[in-house]
Amino acid sequence: RMQTPVVLIHRSIEGVNAPVIRLSSEAVGEKAGQMLIDAGHRRVGYMTNHRFDIAEGYALGLSRALHAAGGELPEAFQLWGEHGRMTAEQQDRALTEQGWQLDALLSQEDRPTAIVTSFHPVAEMAYLVATARGLRVPGDLSIVTVSPQDVEGPLARRITAVTMDETAVAEQ
C-alpha cells in the first residue's frame, strides 16, 4: 500500500510479496550440537512446540552433528509440536502437553543430559519441568535454545542460546 521496500529475514509471510533472506537452520542446529558435544554430552534431545521447516532444519543439523561424533538423535528423545499455523492458545496448549511428555522423558534412567529447543519459551518450559523434577540446570541437564537475539530474563543464565544476528545477515 505504501510502496515501502521490504526484505524479510528468516521466513516468508503469507500474502507478502517480498524477497526473503534465509538463515541456515541446519547450520544453527549443527552449531548447537557441536557446543553440546564439546561439553561432553552424548544423549541429547530436541523439542519444539510447533513443527515447521525451520524447526526441522534445526533437528537435522543437530542430528548431523551428533552422528559425526558417533552419536544419534533417537526418535524417543524428540518432542514435536503440531504442523501448520497455530493460534497463541493452541501454542500454549501444545507447550503444556509437551511439558508432560518432557517430564516422562526426564523420568527415564537413560534420559537425555541435554535438550535443544527451537524457541526460547520452549526452553523456559523445559527448565521449569526439569527443576520441578529436581534436576539442576545446568548440571544435571543442559538446555540450549535458538534465539534471534540475546536471551534476557530471570532464566537467561540457566539456558544457553545459539543466537542469530539477523542484522548482520541482512547487511551481507
C-alpha positions as MATLAB code, in Angstrom:
seq = 'RMQTPVVLIHRSIEGVNAPVIRLSSEAVGEKAGQMLIDAGHRRVGYMTNHRFDIAEGYALGLSRALHAAGGELPEAFQLWGEHGRMTAEQQDRALTEQGWQLDALLSQEDRPTAIVTSFHPVAEMAYLVATARGLRVPGDLSIVTVSPQDVEGPLARRITAVTMDETAVAEQ';
ca = [
       0.000    0.000    0.000;
       2.641    2.492    0.990;
       5.159    1.180   -1.572;
       7.833    0.803    1.118;
      10.546   -1.666    0.072;
      10.611   -4.706    2.363;
      13.090   -7.562    2.724;
      12.108  -10.392    5.042;
      14.624  -12.224    7.194;
      14.398  -15.904    8.050;
      10.894  -16.696    6.782;
       8.223  -15.518    4.404;
       4.862  -14.058    5.366;
       1.759  -15.323    3.623;
       0.358  -12.679    1.289;
       3.511  -10.518    1.324;
       5.448  -10.401   -1.926;
       8.996   -9.587   -0.793;
      12.451  -11.137   -1.080;
      13.498  -13.408    1.803;
      16.999  -13.796    3.205;
      17.052  -17.277    4.702;
      19.317  -18.291    7.534;
      20.579  -21.867    7.508;
      18.568  -23.577   10.221;
      20.623  -26.731    9.672;
      23.838  -24.797   10.398;
      22.265  -23.430   13.583;
      21.316  -26.965   14.683;
      24.837  -28.181   13.926;
      26.307  -25.345   15.996;
      24.086  -26.242   18.961;
      25.031  -29.910   18.593;
      28.730  -29.159   18.390;
      28.548  -26.991   21.518;
      26.966  -29.874   23.407;
      29.414  -32.452   22.045;
      32.308  -30.191   23.074;
      30.778  -30.034   26.562;
      30.737  -33.844   26.735;
      27.060  -34.543   26.019;
      26.140  -37.653   24.038;
      22.457  -38.157   24.983;
      20.761  -35.100   23.527;
      17.063  -34.469   22.968;
      15.230  -31.991   20.755;
      11.989  -30.177   21.487;
       9.762  -27.782   19.546;
       6.176  -26.770   20.202;
       5.455  -26.106   16.530;
       6.560  -28.327   13.655;
       7.719  -26.132   10.774;
      10.536  -26.169    8.225;
      12.968  -24.138   10.322;
      12.493  -26.382   13.381;
      13.003  -29.428   11.171;
      16.239  -27.857    9.905;
      17.472  -27.347   13.474;
      16.800  -31.018   14.235;
      18.518  -32.161   11.041;
      21.630  -30.113   11.822;
      21.652  -31.331   15.423;
      21.319  -34.921   14.271;
      24.120  -34.428   11.739;
      26.488  -33.064   14.435;
      25.673  -35.908   16.828;
      26.129  -38.506   14.073;
      29.534  -37.041   13.112;
      30.623  -37.537   16.738;
      29.414  -41.150   16.754;
      26.056  -40.437   18.375;
      22.467  -40.098   17.268;
      19.285  -38.171   17.942;
      16.903  -41.002   18.858;
      13.233  -40.672   17.934;
      12.345  -41.224   21.613;
      14.326  -38.077   22.512;
      12.422  -35.863   20.028;
       9.296  -33.987   21.089;
       7.466  -32.358   18.180;
       4.516  -29.971   18.136;
       1.779  -29.800   15.544;
       2.162  -28.979   11.840;
       0.858  -25.720   10.416;
      -0.036  -22.371   11.856;
      -1.319  -22.255   15.415;
      -3.011  -19.569   17.442;
      -1.370  -18.407   20.675;
      -3.881  -20.525   22.609;
      -3.046  -23.623   20.534;
       0.678  -22.994   21.067;
       0.152  -22.715   24.843;
      -1.826  -25.970   24.878;
       0.853  -27.735   22.789;
       3.558  -26.443   25.133;
       1.680  -27.757   28.185;
       1.260  -31.188   26.572;
       4.938  -31.232   25.721;
       5.748  -30.406   29.324;
       4.086  -33.665   30.333;
       5.966  -35.547   27.600;
       9.261  -33.989   28.699;
       8.558  -34.908   32.311;
       8.079  -38.542   31.258;
      11.278  -38.441   29.183;
      13.294  -36.954   32.047;
      11.997  -39.614   34.447;
      13.782  -42.351   32.488;
      17.055  -43.687   33.825;
      18.755  -43.258   30.439;
      17.369  -39.747   29.914;
      18.985  -37.035   27.799;
      21.664  -34.960   29.525;
      20.860  -32.024   27.249;
      17.832  -30.653   25.412;
      17.914  -28.351   22.380;
      14.773  -26.282   21.829;
      13.630  -24.337   18.789;
      12.299  -21.330   20.656;
      13.072  -19.569   23.945;
       9.631  -20.095   25.599;
      10.040  -23.840   24.969;
      13.410  -23.695   26.744;
      11.865  -21.889   29.710;
       9.166  -24.540   29.967;
      11.838  -27.262   29.784;
      13.687  -25.512   32.615;
      10.552  -25.435   34.773;
       9.797  -29.124   34.126;
      13.395  -30.169   34.844;
      13.685  -28.202   38.077;
      10.286  -29.459   39.266;
      11.710  -32.960   38.762;
      14.676  -31.985   40.962;
      17.239  -31.683   38.174;
      19.851  -28.915   38.306;
      20.040  -26.773   35.168;
      22.846  -26.552   34.234;
      24.416  -29.504   35.990;
      22.113  -32.475   35.644;
      20.609  -31.145   32.398;
      21.798  -28.560   29.896;
      19.255  -26.604   27.876;
      20.191  -24.889   24.610;
      17.730  -22.781   22.661;
      17.752  -20.953   19.349;
      17.005  -17.262   19.567;
      17.042  -14.307   17.168;
      18.711  -12.185   19.851;
      20.458  -12.478   23.185;
      18.208  -14.127   25.731;
      17.332  -11.986   28.719;
      15.227  -12.514   31.799;
      15.344  -14.435   35.051;
      16.250  -17.767   33.425;
      18.822  -16.402   30.955;
      21.859  -17.597   32.937;
      20.443  -21.124   33.107;
      19.755  -21.519   29.373;
      22.364  -21.311   26.614;
      21.222  -19.597   23.420;
      22.515  -20.020   19.889;
      21.742  -16.526   18.626;
      21.342  -15.332   15.076;
      22.405  -11.787   14.230;
      19.712  -11.076   11.667;
      21.001   -7.531   11.064;
      24.450   -8.835   10.110;
      22.893  -11.398    7.769;
      20.791   -8.701    6.097;
      23.829   -6.452    5.654;
      25.668   -9.259    3.834;
];
